[in-house]
Amino acid sequence: MNRPRRENLTAKRCGRIEELLQDALDLRTSCTNTIHVLRSQCSDEIFHTIMNLLVTAGFQQPGVIMSRHDVLLNEGRIRRAIEELHEFRYVVKKREEQFKILLRYIPEGRRLVQLKTLLQEQLEKSKITEARSIFMYNKEHEKVALELGELLEDVHDRYVFNTLATLDRQRGSWTDVDPKIPSDLEEAKDATEQEQLEAL
């Protein structure tokens, strides 16, 4: 490969790294802002109840998103950096979509806090046992956590990938060395297209 072409390719790759990193940082900020909005719209107890629902639903935080200063570029690491940032951007975009769901769970968090208070009052009046109080609360908590978990799982990979691909197309991103959509998503797409053809 001649030197000017190689330098041009390196510049494109570096530009793509910068773009992916900025996307990941912007999405991380969006996630943080969503949590701040959630936090501002409910009491401490409701907020902690909702966060506890997340844990019960099996939600896991993504790893730390790197900062701009963490990307050390050299010729051998450029492609790997693009792959890593592509993955980071995907994970944070998915989290952003999932965090939006949390805002809809403020009423459920409030209801669980009210239930806990009611059960505590019943316990203090000796109308129920402590074991019964714990059982009743945990039963409702598990039910809500299961519903939340299902909603979080409904944020499909295909939707996230398509949203990010649309963003890249709209701004004319250079994506020649981006990782391709995982094969399981391609297979799902092919199966859906096949089902649509068979329906005709």
PDB file of C-alpha atoms in Angstrom, residues 47-167:
ATOM      1  CA  PHE A  47     -35.703   5.803  44.114  1.00  0.00           C
ATOM      2  CA  HIS A  48     -33.953   3.089  46.128  1.00  0.00           C
ATOM      3  CA  THR A  49     -36.944   0.786  45.672  1.00  0.00           C
ATOM      4  CA  ILE A  50     -36.716   1.215  41.890  1.00  0.00           C
ATOM      5  CA  MET A  51     -32.957   0.611  41.965  1.00  0.00           C
ATOM      6  CA  ASN A  52     -33.595  -2.512  44.046  1.00  0.00           C
ATOM      7  CA  LEU A  53     -36.122  -3.647  41.425  1.00  0.00           C
ATOM      8  CA  LEU A  54     -33.369  -3.359  38.828  1.00  0.00           C
ATOM      9  CA  VAL A  55     -31.106  -5.619  40.841  1.00  0.00           C
ATOM     10  CA  THR A  56     -33.906  -8.123  41.418  1.00  0.00           C
ATOM     11  CA  ALA A  57     -34.711  -8.045  37.690  1.00  0.00           C
ATOM     12  CA  GLY A  58     -31.113  -9.071  36.977  1.00  0.00           C
ATOM     13  CA  PHE A  59     -30.029  -5.783  35.441  1.00  0.00           C
ATOM     14  CA  GLN A  60     -26.278  -5.325  35.347  1.00  0.00           C
ATOM     15  CA  GLN A  61     -24.409  -2.108  34.795  1.00  0.00           C
ATOM     16  CA  PRO A  62     -22.018  -2.038  31.861  1.00  0.00           C
ATOM     17  CA  GLY A  63     -18.337  -1.721  32.561  1.00  0.00           C
ATOM     18  CA  VAL A  64     -16.798   1.688  32.940  1.00  0.00           C
ATOM     19  CA  ILE A  65     -16.946   3.668  29.745  1.00  0.00           C
ATOM     20  CA  MET A  66     -13.524   4.883  28.866  1.00  0.00           C
ATOM     21  CA  SER A  67     -12.697   8.540  28.608  1.00  0.00           C
ATOM     22  CA  ARG A  68     -11.133  10.294  25.668  1.00  0.00           C
ATOM     23  CA  HIS A  69      -7.733  10.071  27.370  1.00  0.00           C
ATOM     24  CA  ASP A  70      -7.894   6.287  27.698  1.00  0.00           C
ATOM     25  CA  VAL A  71      -7.605   5.715  23.953  1.00  0.00           C
ATOM     26  CA  LEU A  72      -3.942   5.378  23.099  1.00  0.00           C
ATOM     27  CA  LEU A  73      -3.560   4.982  19.385  1.00  0.00           C
ATOM     28  CA  ASN A  74      -0.877   3.299  17.421  1.00  0.00           C
ATOM     29  CA  GLU A  75      -1.063   1.529  14.100  1.00  0.00           C
ATOM     30  CA  GLY A  76      -1.513  -1.896  15.672  1.00  0.00           C
ATOM     31  CA  ARG A  77      -4.342  -0.867  18.012  1.00  0.00           C
ATOM     32  CA  ILE A  78      -6.503   1.263  15.748  1.00  0.00           C
ATOM     33  CA  ARG A  79      -8.735  -1.537  14.473  1.00  0.00           C
ATOM     34  CA  ARG A  80      -9.116  -2.998  17.972  1.00  0.00           C
ATOM     35  CA  ALA A  81      -9.977   0.445  19.347  1.00  0.00           C
ATOM     36  CA  ILE A  82     -12.734   0.780  16.750  1.00  0.00           C
ATOM     37  CA  GLU A  83     -14.116  -2.636  17.705  1.00  0.00           C
ATOM     38  CA  GLU A  84     -14.034  -1.848  21.426  1.00  0.00           C
ATOM     39  CA  LEU A  85     -15.641   1.557  21.006  1.00  0.00           C
ATOM     40  CA  HIS A  86     -18.255   0.104  18.684  1.00  0.00           C
ATOM     41  CA  GLU A  87     -19.150  -2.365  21.428  1.00  0.00           C
ATOM     42  CA  PHE A  88     -19.101   0.321  24.147  1.00  0.00           C
ATOM     43  CA  ARG A  89     -21.395   2.507  22.094  1.00  0.00           C
ATOM     44  CA  TYR A  90     -23.818  -0.380  21.597  1.00  0.00           C
ATOM     45  CA  VAL A  91     -23.870  -1.283  25.321  1.00  0.00           C
ATOM     46  CA  VAL A  92     -24.433   2.289  26.427  1.00  0.00           C
ATOM     47  CA  LYS A  93     -27.148   2.867  23.803  1.00  0.00           C
ATOM     48  CA  LYS A  94     -28.953  -0.225  25.045  1.00  0.00           C
ATOM     49  CA  ARG A  95     -28.637   1.035  28.628  1.00  0.00           C
ATOM     50  CA  GLU A  96     -29.979   4.416  27.567  1.00  0.00           C
ATOM     51  CA  GLU A  97     -33.094   2.755  26.158  1.00  0.00           C
ATOM     52  CA  GLN A  98     -33.474   0.620  29.274  1.00  0.00           C
ATOM     53  CA  PHE A  99     -33.058   3.588  31.612  1.00  0.00           C
ATOM     54  CA  LYS A 100     -35.924   5.341  29.837  1.00  0.00           C
ATOM     55  CA  ILE A 101     -38.118   2.461  30.996  1.00  0.00           C
ATOM     56  CA  LEU A 102     -37.239   3.257  34.614  1.00  0.00           C
ATOM     57  CA  LEU A 103     -39.017   6.588  34.378  1.00  0.00           C
ATOM     58  CA  ARG A 104     -42.246   4.667  33.808  1.00  0.00           C
ATOM     59  CA  TYR A 105     -41.653   2.730  37.031  1.00  0.00           C
ATOM     60  CA  ILE A 106     -41.932   5.637  39.456  1.00  0.00           C
ATOM     61  CA  PRO A 107     -45.595   4.767  40.221  1.00  0.00           C
ATOM     62  CA  GLU A 108     -44.631   1.135  40.868  1.00  0.00           C
ATOM     63  CA  GLY A 109     -41.846   2.244  43.183  1.00  0.00           C
ATOM     64  CA  ARG A 110     -44.269   4.532  45.002  1.00  0.00           C
ATOM     65  CA  ARG A 111     -46.794   1.705  45.304  1.00  0.00           C
ATOM     66  CA  LEU A 112     -44.177  -0.642  46.778  1.00  0.00           C
ATOM     67  CA  VAL A 113     -43.144   1.980  49.329  1.00  0.00           C
ATOM     68  CA  GLN A 114     -46.801   2.460  50.291  1.00  0.00           C
ATOM     69  CA  LEU A 115     -47.229  -1.299  50.619  1.00  0.00           C
ATOM     70  CA  LYS A 116     -44.161  -1.496  52.833  1.00  0.00           C
ATOM     71  CA  THR A 117     -45.533   1.285  55.038  1.00  0.00           C
ATOM     72  CA  LEU A 118     -48.960  -0.355  55.241  1.00  0.00           C
ATOM     73  CA  LEU A 119     -47.449  -3.715  56.127  1.00  0.00           C
ATOM     74  CA  GLN A 120     -45.273  -2.073  58.785  1.00  0.00           C
ATOM     75  CA  GLU A 121     -48.373  -0.457  60.309  1.00  0.00           C
ATOM     76  CA  GLN A 122     -50.180  -3.804  60.266  1.00  0.00           C
ATOM     77  CA  LEU A 123     -47.176  -5.425  61.916  1.00  0.00           C
ATOM     78  CA  GLU A 124     -47.025  -2.767  64.633  1.00  0.00           C
ATOM     79  CA  LYS A 125     -50.730  -3.306  65.355  1.00  0.00           C
ATOM     80  CA  SER A 126     -50.057  -7.064  65.558  1.00  0.00           C
ATOM     81  CA  LYS A 127     -52.515  -7.727  62.748  1.00  0.00           C
ATOM     82  CA  ILE A 128     -49.912  -9.727  60.809  1.00  0.00           C
ATOM     83  CA  THR A 129     -46.694 -11.477  61.667  1.00  0.00           C
ATOM     84  CA  GLU A 130     -43.293 -10.250  60.577  1.00  0.00           C
ATOM     85  CA  ALA A 131     -42.877 -13.320  58.397  1.00  0.00           C
ATOM     86  CA  ARG A 132     -46.217 -12.613  56.692  1.00  0.00           C
ATOM     87  CA  SER A 133     -45.264  -8.960  56.178  1.00  0.00           C
ATOM     88  CA  ILE A 134     -41.959  -9.920  54.583  1.00  0.00           C
ATOM     89  CA  PHE A 135     -43.639 -12.572  52.451  1.00  0.00           C
ATOM     90  CA  MET A 136     -46.315 -10.183  51.172  1.00  0.00           C
ATOM     91  CA  TYR A 137     -43.817  -7.455  50.342  1.00  0.00           C
ATOM     92  CA  ASN A 138     -41.351  -9.812  48.679  1.00  0.00           C
ATOM     93  CA  LYS A 139     -44.116 -11.402  46.619  1.00  0.00           C
ATOM     94  CA  GLU A 140     -45.182  -8.029  45.220  1.00  0.00           C
ATOM     95  CA  HIS A 141     -41.588  -6.878  44.801  1.00  0.00           C
ATOM     96  CA  GLU A 142     -40.726 -10.015  42.823  1.00  0.00           C
ATOM     97  CA  LYS A 143     -43.797  -9.575  40.612  1.00  0.00           C
ATOM     98  CA  VAL A 144     -42.891  -5.986  39.748  1.00  0.00           C
ATOM     99  CA  ALA A 145     -39.228  -6.907  39.253  1.00  0.00           C
ATOM    100  CA  LEU A 146     -40.234  -9.684  36.857  1.00  0.00           C
ATOM    101  CA  GLU A 147     -42.349  -7.258  34.822  1.00  0.00           C
ATOM    102  CA  LEU A 148     -39.502  -4.749  34.780  1.00  0.00           C
ATOM    103  CA  GLY A 149     -37.032  -7.443  33.760  1.00  0.00           C
ATOM    104  CA  GLU A 150     -39.242  -8.416  30.832  1.00  0.00           C
ATOM    105  CA  LEU A 151     -39.464  -4.805  29.695  1.00  0.00           C
ATOM    106  CA  LEU A 152     -35.694  -4.410  29.951  1.00  0.00           C
ATOM    107  CA  GLU A 153     -35.200  -7.562  27.894  1.00  0.00           C
ATOM    108  CA  ASP A 154     -37.606  -6.205  25.289  1.00  0.00           C
ATOM    109  CA  VAL A 155     -34.996  -3.650  24.273  1.00  0.00           C
ATOM    110  CA  HIS A 156     -33.902  -5.752  21.326  1.00  0.00           C
ATOM    111  CA  ASP A 157     -30.383  -5.835  19.966  1.00  0.00           C
ATOM    112  CA  ARG A 158     -31.647  -5.355  16.422  1.00  0.00           C
ATOM    113  CA  TYR A 159     -33.374  -2.090  17.427  1.00  0.00           C
ATOM    114  CA  VAL A 160     -30.206  -0.802  19.085  1.00  0.00           C
ATOM    115  CA  PHE A 161     -28.001  -1.746  16.126  1.00  0.00           C
ATOM    116  CA  ASN A 162     -30.457  -0.210  13.652  1.00  0.00           C
ATOM    117  CA  THR A 163     -30.683   3.010  15.652  1.00  0.00           C
ATOM    118  CA  LEU A 164     -26.905   3.359  15.715  1.00  0.00           C
ATOM    119  CA  ALA A 165     -26.601   2.418  12.028  1.00  0.00           C
ATOM    120  CA  THR A 166     -29.147   5.118  11.186  1.00  0.00           C
ATOM    121  CA  LEU A 167     -27.106   7.644  13.161  1.00  0.00           C
TER     122      LEU A 167
END
